[in-house]
Amino acid sequence: MQIKVIVLGLCLYLTTFIAVADATKVTESPVRVCSSEKLQAGLSPEVTLTAVSLVGAGPLELVDLTPNGSPTDRSIVLGSHCLIQGRFEERVGTNGKRYYIGFEMRLPTEWNGRLLYQGGGGLNGVVLPAVGRHTTNGSSTPMALARGYAVVSTDSGHQERNANFAEDQLAKINYAYAAIGKVTKLAHQILSLARNTKPERTYFQGCSNGGREALIAAQRYPELFDGIVAGNPAFNLSTAAVLSHYSTRQYWQIAPQGSDGQPVVPRALTESDMSILARGILDRCDKLDGAEDGMVFDQGACDFDPRMLQCSEAEADNCLPAAKVETVRNAFRGPLAPDGAPLTNPWVYDPGVAGENWRAWQIGTENENGEINTRFPDMVADSLARYFAYPALSAEDLETRTSFSVLDAIAPTAAITDATSTQMSTFAAKGGKAIIVTGWSDPIFSAHDLTAWYEKLTRDTHEAGFGEASQFARLFLVPGMNHCSGGPALDDFDVLSVLDEWVQSGKAPDYFIATGKHFPGQSRPICAYPKHAVYSGKGDYSAANNYTCQ
Ligand code: BEZ
């Protein structure tokens, strides 16, 4: 018996030693790292760990990983890791409702020394599996946890996906920004307890609301983050909500009525109408980058106007009637301010407008039973009522007020939520790097709005005497890509590796290579804005190396 105990002890000791010797970075025995007692004892009593367990290597089915709860069929293979779930800042908020900040952390047994904060989606409210989700769902490379990153995710302070928390001050502050600082500090503490060290580098990566959070991380917590990837960021969420609300209303006006007398928005513009629009954009602008390949890289030179597609007497096909043309023009232009100037930046005329994801958000789909799913009213415009408005705006208010007046009413919440600041001097000075990537055809957050912000960042940084913004922040625009993937686009790329390389080497990326299922066999450089890919005129037009960034 005694011999057995000694042998077992020796085995445990050797396992620990081998784990330390084998790992690339600081490691300990996975069992010691993953001890609930050890972690709980070192944390403040206000943090409750609800689960700590060692997860063996193997596949993980991701049933709920994407923002907004869209199902995903992805299954990923992970190495062994410690799963830690918990909550802190438990309290009773407005109207007697319980709130806390829920979090999940996964620490890989073979840790690469880095921490990744995985951003959320929509209005958050759920703790998604902390696996290090990509900014694009099209990416075929392993997620960050499988590459050795420790990953943390959070519900950001309320516990219902479509919660109405407009009236709770702290829930609002946590969603807007504060949970980011709180959760990052907690994650650093947990790593200190589990691994006796802080991470060498801390990154933030997210798409959509997660992209907004990534920019907030760089803008409001510059001392905590070494790098961020902001995918299709909801960075100007307040304005985006007002623009979306306005555009949906335009489509309503030409939508035929259903049997219940209500407008059937998905029928306002049919799939064929959207294909005609996309074809018209391609006919006008595809060749501007030197390759007629179904992608418009030179968006800056694209002067498409839907009026170019208006039906004349002679043509019945491949054209749009005047009412649809004017509706599209108004919806794309967006609302006007009282002085008649555009209140927001417009939507982009890019062939991705014929993408399924674009349709799902902006116009909606109708199934065989006539059930309609238009995401704008449910997810974007509703955020005005469920989150932004204080005091509350009724549905009637939203219908009768002008966009200008709604924007004015939500300005205080916009001020804490929108990641529109251009002051990033501390982040830049400490060597922080930001990669911002979006689709030219993002149907929720206009790419024109993002380029306008980036241009302002460039101007303000220069005028303030801090040099070139491109030294710390680079924007990449993917032709055709919809929200966080999809559309007629090359949406398979890996920007986390690009960020890590930039942070480590200090050499700024001029482009990254994208491929994608929509265009099999094609690859292109996605160039740092304001440059874009141009075909050299020689060699295979399918291959990225025959393009330059100009
Ligand atoms: C998103 O994270 O996907 C999202 C955020 C705000 C509004 C709509 C969608």
Coordinates of C-alpha atoms and ligand atoms in Angstrom, one line a residue:
M1 CA 0.0 0.0 0.0
Q2 CA 2.8 2.4 1.1
I3 CA 4.7 1.6 -2.1
K4 CA 1.6 2.3 -4.2
V5 CA 1.3 5.8 -2.6
I6 CA 4.9 6.6 -3.1
V7 CA 4.7 5.5 -6.8
L8 CA 1.5 7.6 -7.3
G9 CA 3.2 10.5 -5.6
L10 CA 6.3 10.1 -7.8
C11 CA 4.0 9.9 -10.9
L12 CA 2.2 13.1 -9.9
Y13 CA 5.5 14.9 -9.3
L14 CA 6.8 13.7 -12.7
T15 CA 3.6 14.7 -14.5
T16 CA 3.9 18.2 -13.0
F17 CA 7.6 18.4 -13.9
I18 CA 7.0 17.2 -17.4
A19 CA 4.2 19.7 -17.9
V20 CA 6.5 22.5 -16.8
A21 CA 9.4 21.4 -19.0
D22 CA 7.2 20.7 -22.1
A23 CA 5.1 23.8 -22.2
T24 CA 6.3 26.7 -24.4
K25 CA 5.5 29.3 -21.8
V26 CA 4.8 29.5 -18.1
T27 CA 2.9 26.4 -17.2
E28 CA 2.0 24.4 -14.1
S29 CA 0.3 21.1 -13.6
P30 CA -3.2 21.5 -15.2
V31 CA -4.7 20.1 -12.0
R32 CA -3.1 22.7 -9.7
V33 CA -4.0 25.5 -12.2
C34 CA -7.6 24.4 -12.3
S35 CA -8.3 24.3 -8.5
S36 CA -11.5 26.0 -7.4
E37 CA -10.1 26.3 -3.8
K38 CA -6.9 27.9 -4.9
L39 CA -8.6 30.4 -7.2
Q40 CA -11.5 31.3 -4.8
A41 CA -9.1 31.8 -1.9
G42 CA -7.1 34.3 -3.8
L43 CA -10.1 36.3 -5.2
S44 CA -12.2 38.9 -3.4
P45 CA -15.3 37.4 -1.7
E46 CA -17.4 39.5 -4.1
V47 CA -16.3 37.1 -6.9
T48 CA -18.2 33.8 -6.9
L49 CA -16.8 31.0 -8.9
T50 CA -19.8 28.8 -10.1
A51 CA -17.7 26.2 -11.9
V52 CA -14.0 25.3 -12.2
S53 CA -13.2 22.2 -14.1
L54 CA -10.5 20.7 -16.3
V55 CA -11.7 20.0 -19.8
G56 CA -9.9 17.3 -21.7
A57 CA -8.7 17.7 -25.3
G58 CA -11.5 17.1 -27.8
P59 CA -14.3 18.6 -29.8
L60 CA -16.6 21.3 -28.6
E61 CA -20.0 21.8 -30.3
L62 CA -20.7 25.5 -30.5
V63 CA -24.4 25.8 -30.4
D64 CA -24.5 29.4 -29.4
L65 CA -21.5 31.3 -30.4
T66 CA -22.4 34.0 -32.8
P67 CA -23.6 37.4 -31.8
N68 CA -27.4 37.8 -31.7
G69 CA -27.8 34.1 -31.0
S70 CA -27.8 32.9 -34.6
P71 CA -27.1 29.2 -34.5
T72 CA -23.8 28.0 -35.8
D73 CA -23.0 24.5 -36.9
R74 CA -19.4 24.8 -36.1
S75 CA -17.6 22.2 -34.0
I76 CA -14.1 23.0 -32.9
V77 CA -11.3 20.9 -31.5
L78 CA -9.6 22.2 -28.4
G79 CA -6.6 21.2 -26.4
S80 CA -7.1 20.5 -22.7
H81 CA -7.9 23.6 -20.7
C82 CA -9.3 24.8 -17.4
L83 CA -12.9 26.2 -17.6
I84 CA -13.7 28.8 -15.0
Q85 CA -17.2 30.4 -14.7
G86 CA -18.3 32.9 -12.2
R87 CA -20.0 36.2 -11.4
F88 CA -19.3 39.4 -9.5
E89 CA -20.9 42.7 -8.6
E90 CA -24.2 41.0 -7.6
R91 CA -26.8 43.5 -6.8
V92 CA -30.5 44.4 -7.0
G93 CA -31.1 47.1 -9.6
T94 CA -33.9 49.2 -10.8
N95 CA -37.4 47.7 -10.4
G96 CA -36.0 45.0 -8.0
K97 CA -34.3 43.2 -10.9
R98 CA -31.1 41.1 -10.0
Y99 CA -27.9 41.9 -11.9
Y100 CA -24.4 40.7 -11.8
I101 CA -21.5 40.5 -14.2
G102 CA -21.2 36.9 -15.5
F103 CA -17.9 35.7 -17.0
E104 CA -16.2 32.6 -18.4
M105 CA -12.5 32.1 -18.7
R106 CA -10.7 29.2 -20.4
L107 CA -7.0 28.7 -19.7
P108 CA -5.2 26.3 -22.0
T109 CA -2.8 23.8 -20.5
E110 CA -0.3 24.9 -23.0
W111 CA -0.6 28.6 -22.7
N112 CA 1.1 31.0 -25.1
G113 CA 1.3 33.7 -22.5
R114 CA -1.4 35.9 -24.0
L115 CA -4.9 36.8 -22.9
L116 CA -7.7 37.4 -25.4
Y117 CA -10.9 39.2 -24.3
Q118 CA -13.6 37.9 -26.6
G119 CA -16.2 40.6 -27.4
G120 CA -19.9 40.0 -27.2
G121 CA -22.7 40.6 -29.7
G122 CA -26.0 42.6 -29.9
L123 CA -27.0 43.9 -26.5
N124 CA -25.0 41.1 -24.9
G125 CA -26.7 39.5 -21.8
V126 CA -25.3 36.0 -22.3
V127 CA -21.9 34.6 -21.6
L128 CA -20.7 33.0 -24.8
P129 CA -18.2 30.2 -24.7
A130 CA -14.7 31.8 -24.3
V131 CA -13.1 30.1 -27.2
G132 CA -11.6 33.1 -29.0
R133 CA -14.2 33.5 -31.7
H134 CA -12.9 35.1 -35.0
T135 CA -14.0 38.5 -36.2
T136 CA -15.3 36.8 -39.3
N137 CA -17.4 33.6 -39.2
G138 CA -15.8 32.7 -42.5
S139 CA -12.4 32.2 -41.0
S140 CA -11.1 28.6 -41.3
T141 CA -8.1 29.0 -39.0
P142 CA -8.3 27.6 -35.4
M143 CA -9.9 29.9 -32.8
A144 CA -7.6 31.6 -30.3
L145 CA -8.1 29.1 -27.4
A146 CA -6.9 26.3 -29.7
R147 CA -3.8 28.4 -30.4
G148 CA -2.9 28.7 -26.8
Y149 CA -4.6 32.0 -25.9
A150 CA -6.3 32.3 -22.5
V151 CA -9.7 33.6 -23.3
V152 CA -12.3 35.5 -21.3
S153 CA -15.9 36.4 -22.2
T154 CA -18.7 38.1 -20.3
D155 CA -22.4 39.0 -20.4
S156 CA -21.2 42.6 -19.6
G157 CA -23.6 43.0 -16.6
H158 CA -27.1 41.8 -17.4
Q159 CA -28.5 38.4 -17.9
E160 CA -31.0 38.4 -20.8
R161 CA -30.1 38.6 -24.4
N162 CA -32.9 41.0 -25.4
A163 CA -33.1 42.7 -22.0
N164 CA -34.6 46.1 -21.5
F165 CA -32.1 47.8 -19.2
A166 CA -32.6 51.3 -20.4
E167 CA -33.5 52.4 -16.8
D168 CA -30.7 50.7 -14.9
Q169 CA -27.8 53.1 -14.6
L170 CA -25.1 50.6 -13.7
A171 CA -26.3 47.9 -16.2
K172 CA -26.1 50.6 -18.9
I173 CA -22.6 51.8 -17.8
N174 CA -21.3 48.2 -17.7
Y175 CA -22.7 47.4 -21.2
A176 CA -21.4 50.7 -22.6
Y177 CA -17.8 50.3 -21.3
A178 CA -17.2 49.6 -17.7
A179 CA -17.4 45.8 -17.8
I180 CA -14.4 45.8 -20.1
G181 CA -12.1 47.3 -17.4
K182 CA -13.6 45.2 -14.6
V183 CA -13.5 41.8 -16.4
T184 CA -10.0 42.4 -17.8
K185 CA -8.6 43.2 -14.3
L186 CA -10.3 40.1 -12.9
A187 CA -8.9 38.0 -15.8
H188 CA -5.4 39.3 -15.0
Q189 CA -6.0 38.4 -11.3
I190 CA -7.1 34.9 -12.2
L191 CA -4.1 34.4 -14.4
S192 CA -1.8 35.6 -11.6
L193 CA -3.4 33.0 -9.2
A194 CA -3.4 30.2 -11.7
R195 CA -0.1 30.8 -13.4
N196 CA 1.8 33.1 -11.0
T197 CA 2.1 35.7 -13.8
K198 CA 0.3 38.3 -15.7
P199 CA -0.1 37.8 -19.4
E200 CA 2.7 39.0 -21.6
R201 CA 0.1 40.6 -23.8
T202 CA -3.6 41.4 -23.6
Y203 CA -5.7 41.6 -26.7
F204 CA -9.4 42.3 -27.4
Q205 CA -11.1 40.8 -30.4
G206 CA -14.8 41.0 -31.4
C207 CA -17.2 41.6 -34.2
S208 CA -20.2 43.9 -34.3
N209 CA -21.0 44.9 -30.7
G210 CA -17.7 43.0 -29.9
G211 CA -16.0 45.3 -32.4
R212 CA -17.4 48.3 -30.7
E213 CA -16.1 46.9 -27.4
A214 CA -12.7 46.4 -28.9
L215 CA -12.5 50.1 -29.9
I216 CA -13.8 51.1 -26.4
A217 CA -11.0 48.9 -25.0
A218 CA -8.4 50.9 -26.9
Q219 CA -10.1 54.3 -26.4
R220 CA -11.0 54.0 -22.6
Y221 CA -8.6 51.3 -21.2
P222 CA -5.4 52.1 -23.1
E223 CA -3.2 50.9 -20.3
L224 CA -4.8 47.5 -20.2
F225 CA -4.6 46.4 -23.8
D226 CA -1.7 45.8 -26.2
G227 CA -3.8 45.3 -29.2
I228 CA -7.3 45.0 -30.5
V229 CA -9.2 43.6 -33.5
A230 CA -12.5 45.4 -34.1
G231 CA -14.6 43.6 -36.7
N232 CA -17.6 45.3 -38.3
P233 CA -17.7 47.5 -35.2
A234 CA -21.0 48.8 -33.9
F235 CA -18.8 51.8 -33.0
N236 CA -21.4 54.4 -33.7
L237 CA -24.3 52.4 -32.4
S238 CA -26.7 55.2 -31.6
T239 CA -26.5 56.7 -35.1
A240 CA -26.6 53.3 -36.7
A241 CA -29.9 52.5 -34.8
V242 CA -31.4 55.8 -36.1
L243 CA -30.2 55.2 -39.6
S244 CA -31.6 51.6 -39.6
H245 CA -34.9 52.8 -38.2
Y246 CA -35.1 55.4 -41.0
S247 CA -34.2 53.0 -43.8
T248 CA -36.7 50.3 -42.7
R249 CA -39.4 53.0 -42.8
Q250 CA -38.5 53.8 -46.4
Y251 CA -39.0 50.1 -47.4
W252 CA -42.3 50.0 -45.6
Q253 CA -43.6 52.8 -47.7
I254 CA -43.4 50.7 -50.9
A255 CA -44.1 47.3 -49.4
P256 CA -47.3 45.6 -50.6
Q257 CA -49.9 44.9 -47.9
G258 CA -50.5 41.4 -46.6
S259 CA -53.9 40.0 -45.9
D260 CA -53.8 41.6 -42.4
G261 CA -53.4 45.1 -44.0
Q262 CA -49.8 45.3 -42.7
P263 CA -46.9 46.1 -45.1
V264 CA -44.9 43.0 -46.0
V265 CA -41.5 44.5 -45.9
P266 CA -39.6 41.6 -47.5
R267 CA -41.7 42.2 -50.6
A268 CA -40.7 45.8 -50.9
L269 CA -37.6 44.8 -52.9
T270 CA -37.5 41.3 -54.2
E271 CA -34.4 39.1 -54.5
S272 CA -34.5 39.9 -58.2
D273 CA -34.6 43.6 -57.5
M274 CA -31.5 43.3 -55.3
S275 CA -29.7 41.2 -58.0
I276 CA -30.5 44.0 -60.5
L277 CA -29.0 46.5 -58.1
A278 CA -25.9 44.4 -57.5
R279 CA -25.5 43.8 -61.3
G280 CA -25.8 47.5 -61.9
I281 CA -23.1 48.3 -59.3
L282 CA -20.8 45.7 -60.9
D283 CA -21.4 46.9 -64.4
R284 CA -20.5 50.4 -63.3
C285 CA -17.6 49.8 -60.9
D286 CA -16.2 46.2 -61.1
K287 CA -13.5 47.0 -63.7
L288 CA -12.2 50.1 -61.8
D289 CA -9.6 47.9 -60.0
G290 CA -8.4 46.2 -63.2
A291 CA -10.2 42.9 -62.7
E292 CA -13.8 42.1 -63.5
D293 CA -14.2 39.5 -60.8
G294 CA -17.4 40.3 -59.0
M295 CA -15.8 42.4 -56.4
V296 CA -15.5 46.2 -56.2
F297 CA -12.2 47.2 -54.6
D298 CA -12.1 50.8 -55.8
Q299 CA -15.1 51.9 -53.9
G300 CA -13.8 55.5 -53.8
A301 CA -14.1 55.8 -57.6
C302 CA -17.5 54.1 -57.8
D303 CA -20.1 56.7 -58.8
F304 CA -23.1 54.3 -59.1
D305 CA -26.5 55.9 -58.7
P306 CA -29.7 53.7 -58.7
R307 CA -31.2 56.1 -61.2
M308 CA -28.9 54.4 -63.8
L309 CA -31.2 51.4 -63.5
Q310 CA -34.5 53.2 -63.8
C311 CA -36.9 51.5 -66.3
S312 CA -37.4 53.2 -69.6
E313 CA -40.4 52.4 -71.7
A314 CA -38.3 50.1 -73.9
E315 CA -36.9 47.9 -71.1
A316 CA -38.8 45.8 -68.7
D317 CA -36.0 43.5 -67.4
N318 CA -32.8 44.4 -65.6
C319 CA -34.2 47.7 -64.5
L320 CA -36.2 49.1 -61.5
P321 CA -39.4 51.2 -61.6
A322 CA -39.1 54.8 -60.5
A323 CA -40.7 54.2 -57.1
K324 CA -38.2 51.5 -56.1
V325 CA -35.3 53.6 -57.4
E326 CA -36.3 56.6 -55.3
T327 CA -36.9 54.4 -52.2
V328 CA -33.5 52.8 -52.6
R329 CA -31.9 56.3 -53.0
N330 CA -33.6 57.6 -49.9
A331 CA -33.0 54.6 -47.8
F332 CA -29.3 54.5 -48.7
R333 CA -28.9 58.3 -48.2
G334 CA -30.4 58.2 -44.7
P335 CA -32.3 60.8 -42.7
L336 CA -31.8 64.5 -43.1
A337 CA -31.1 67.1 -40.4
P338 CA -33.5 70.2 -40.1
D339 CA -31.1 72.2 -42.4
G340 CA -31.5 69.6 -45.1
A341 CA -28.0 68.1 -44.8
P342 CA -27.6 64.4 -44.4
L343 CA -27.8 63.5 -40.7
T344 CA -25.8 60.3 -41.0
N345 CA -23.3 58.8 -43.4
P346 CA -25.0 56.8 -46.1
W347 CA -25.1 53.0 -46.9
V348 CA -22.6 51.8 -49.5
Y349 CA -23.5 50.8 -53.1
D350 CA -21.5 47.5 -53.2
P351 CA -22.6 44.2 -54.8
G352 CA -22.9 42.7 -51.3
V353 CA -26.3 44.3 -51.1
A354 CA -27.6 41.2 -52.9
G355 CA -26.2 39.0 -50.0
E356 CA -28.5 37.0 -47.8
N357 CA -27.2 38.6 -44.7
W358 CA -27.8 42.1 -46.1
R359 CA -31.4 41.2 -46.9
A360 CA -32.0 39.5 -43.5
W361 CA -31.0 42.7 -41.7
Q362 CA -32.3 45.5 -43.9
I363 CA -35.4 44.1 -45.7
G364 CA -36.1 40.7 -44.1
T365 CA -37.2 37.3 -45.3
E366 CA -40.5 35.7 -45.5
N367 CA -41.0 31.9 -45.1
E368 CA -43.5 29.7 -46.9
N369 CA -46.0 30.3 -44.1
G370 CA -45.8 34.1 -44.7
E371 CA -43.8 34.6 -41.4
I372 CA -41.6 37.6 -41.7
N373 CA -38.2 38.1 -40.1
T374 CA -36.7 41.5 -40.5
R375 CA -33.9 42.0 -38.1
F376 CA -33.7 45.8 -38.2
P377 CA -36.9 46.6 -36.3
D378 CA -36.2 43.7 -33.8
M379 CA -32.6 44.1 -33.1
V380 CA -31.3 47.5 -34.1
A381 CA -34.2 50.0 -33.9
D382 CA -35.5 48.3 -30.8
S383 CA -32.2 49.0 -29.1
L384 CA -33.4 52.6 -29.1
A385 CA -36.2 51.6 -26.7
R386 CA -34.5 48.8 -24.8
Y387 CA -31.2 50.5 -24.2
F388 CA -30.7 54.0 -25.5
A389 CA -33.8 55.9 -24.5
Y390 CA -33.9 57.5 -21.0
P391 CA -36.6 58.6 -20.3
A392 CA -38.3 55.9 -22.3
L393 CA -39.4 56.6 -25.9
S394 CA -42.7 54.8 -26.8
A395 CA -43.2 53.0 -30.1
E396 CA -45.4 55.9 -31.1
D397 CA -42.7 58.4 -30.2
L398 CA -40.3 56.5 -32.5
E399 CA -42.8 56.6 -35.3
T400 CA -43.7 60.3 -35.0
R401 CA -40.4 61.9 -34.0
T402 CA -37.9 62.9 -36.7
S403 CA -34.6 61.0 -36.7
F404 CA -32.9 64.2 -35.6
S405 CA -35.1 64.5 -32.5
V406 CA -34.6 60.8 -31.6
L407 CA -30.8 61.2 -31.9
D408 CA -31.1 64.2 -29.6
A409 CA -33.1 62.3 -27.1
I410 CA -30.6 59.4 -26.9
A411 CA -27.5 61.7 -26.9
P412 CA -26.6 61.0 -23.2
T413 CA -26.5 57.3 -23.7
A414 CA -24.8 57.7 -27.0
A415 CA -22.0 59.6 -25.2
I416 CA -21.1 56.7 -23.0
T417 CA -21.7 54.0 -25.6
D418 CA -20.3 55.1 -29.0
A419 CA -16.6 54.3 -29.7
T420 CA -16.2 57.4 -31.8
S421 CA -13.3 59.0 -29.9
T422 CA -10.2 59.8 -31.9
Q423 CA -8.0 60.4 -28.8
M424 CA -5.8 57.3 -28.6
S425 CA -2.5 58.9 -27.7
T426 CA -1.8 56.7 -24.6
F427 CA -2.7 53.5 -26.4
A428 CA -0.4 54.6 -29.3
A429 CA 2.5 55.7 -27.0
K430 CA 2.6 52.4 -25.1
G431 CA 2.8 50.5 -28.5
G432 CA -0.8 49.5 -28.7
K433 CA -2.1 48.4 -32.1
A434 CA -5.6 48.4 -33.6
I435 CA -6.8 46.5 -36.6
I436 CA -10.3 47.5 -37.7
V437 CA -11.9 45.4 -40.4
T438 CA -15.3 45.5 -42.0
G439 CA -17.3 44.6 -45.1
W440 CA -18.1 47.3 -47.6
S441 CA -21.6 45.8 -47.5
D442 CA -22.1 45.6 -43.8
P443 CA -25.9 46.0 -43.6
I444 CA -26.0 47.3 -40.0
F445 CA -22.9 49.5 -39.6
S446 CA -22.3 51.6 -42.7
A447 CA -18.7 51.2 -43.9
H448 CA -18.9 54.9 -45.0
D449 CA -19.4 55.8 -41.4
L450 CA -16.3 53.8 -40.4
T451 CA -14.1 55.3 -43.1
A452 CA -15.3 58.8 -42.0
W453 CA -14.2 58.0 -38.4
Y454 CA -10.9 56.7 -39.6
E455 CA -10.2 59.8 -41.6
K456 CA -11.0 61.9 -38.6
L457 CA -8.7 59.8 -36.4
T458 CA -6.0 60.4 -39.0
R459 CA -6.6 64.2 -39.1
D460 CA -7.0 64.6 -35.3
T461 CA -3.9 62.5 -34.5
H462 CA -1.8 64.5 -37.0
E463 CA -3.2 67.9 -35.8
A464 CA -2.6 67.0 -32.2
G465 CA 1.1 66.4 -33.0
F466 CA 1.1 62.6 -32.5
G467 CA 2.1 61.7 -36.1
E468 CA 0.4 59.2 -38.3
A469 CA -2.6 57.2 -37.0
S470 CA -1.6 54.4 -39.4
Q471 CA 1.3 53.7 -37.0
F472 CA -1.1 52.4 -34.4
A473 CA -4.5 51.9 -36.2
R474 CA -5.2 50.4 -39.6
L475 CA -8.6 49.9 -41.3
F476 CA -9.2 47.1 -43.8
L477 CA -12.4 47.0 -46.0
V478 CA -13.5 43.7 -47.6
P479 CA -15.5 44.1 -50.8
G480 CA -18.9 42.4 -50.8
M481 CA -18.7 41.3 -47.2
N482 CA -21.8 41.6 -45.1
H483 CA -22.0 41.6 -41.2
C484 CA -19.1 39.7 -39.7
S485 CA -18.9 37.4 -42.8
G486 CA -21.0 36.4 -45.8
G487 CA -22.0 38.1 -49.0
P488 CA -20.2 37.8 -52.3
A489 CA -16.9 38.2 -50.5
L490 CA -13.5 36.7 -49.6
D491 CA -14.3 36.4 -45.9
D492 CA -11.8 33.8 -44.9
F493 CA -8.8 35.5 -43.2
D494 CA -7.1 35.6 -39.8
V495 CA -6.6 39.1 -38.4
L496 CA -5.6 38.0 -34.9
S497 CA -2.3 36.6 -36.3
V498 CA -1.8 39.9 -38.2
L499 CA -2.3 41.8 -35.0
D500 CA 0.0 39.6 -33.0
E501 CA 2.7 39.9 -35.6
W502 CA 2.3 43.7 -35.7
V503 CA 2.5 44.0 -31.9
Q504 CA 5.5 41.8 -31.7
S505 CA 7.5 43.1 -34.6
G506 CA 6.4 46.7 -34.7
K507 CA 6.0 46.3 -38.5
A508 CA 2.6 47.6 -39.6
P509 CA 0.7 45.3 -42.0
D510 CA 0.1 46.9 -45.4
Y511 CA -2.4 44.1 -46.3
F512 CA -3.5 40.6 -45.4
I513 CA -4.6 37.8 -47.8
A514 CA -8.2 36.8 -48.0
T515 CA -9.8 33.8 -49.6
G516 CA -13.4 32.5 -49.3
K517 CA -15.9 29.9 -50.3
H518 CA -17.9 32.3 -52.4
F519 CA -15.1 32.7 -54.9
P520 CA -13.3 29.3 -54.9
G521 CA -9.7 29.5 -56.0
Q522 CA -9.5 33.3 -55.7
S523 CA -7.2 35.2 -53.3
R524 CA -6.7 38.9 -52.9
P525 CA -4.8 41.3 -50.7
I526 CA -7.0 43.3 -48.5
C527 CA -5.1 46.6 -48.3
A528 CA -4.9 49.0 -45.5
Y529 CA -7.3 51.9 -46.2
P530 CA -7.1 54.2 -48.1
K531 CA -5.3 51.9 -50.4
H532 CA -7.1 49.0 -52.2
A533 CA -6.1 46.1 -54.4
V534 CA -5.4 46.7 -58.1
Y535 CA -4.7 44.0 -60.6
S536 CA -1.2 44.4 -62.1
G537 CA -2.5 43.4 -65.5
K538 CA -0.2 40.5 -65.7
G539 CA -0.6 36.9 -64.6
D540 CA -3.5 35.0 -63.2
Y541 CA -6.1 37.4 -62.0
S542 CA -7.2 34.9 -59.4
A543 CA -4.0 35.1 -57.4
A544 CA -3.3 37.7 -54.7
N545 CA 0.4 38.1 -55.8
N546 CA -0.8 39.7 -59.1
Y547 CA -2.3 42.6 -57.2
T548 CA -0.7 45.6 -55.6
C549 CA -2.1 48.0 -53.0
Q550 CA -2.6 51.5 -54.5
Ligands
BEZ1 C1 -24.4 42.7 -33.2 O1 -23.6 42.7 -32.3 O2 -24.5 41.9 -34.1 C2 -25.4 43.9 -33.2 C3 -25.2 44.9 -32.4 C4 -26.1 45.9 -32.3 C5 -27.2 45.9 -33.1 C6 -27.4 44.9 -34.0 C7 -26.5 43.8 -34.0

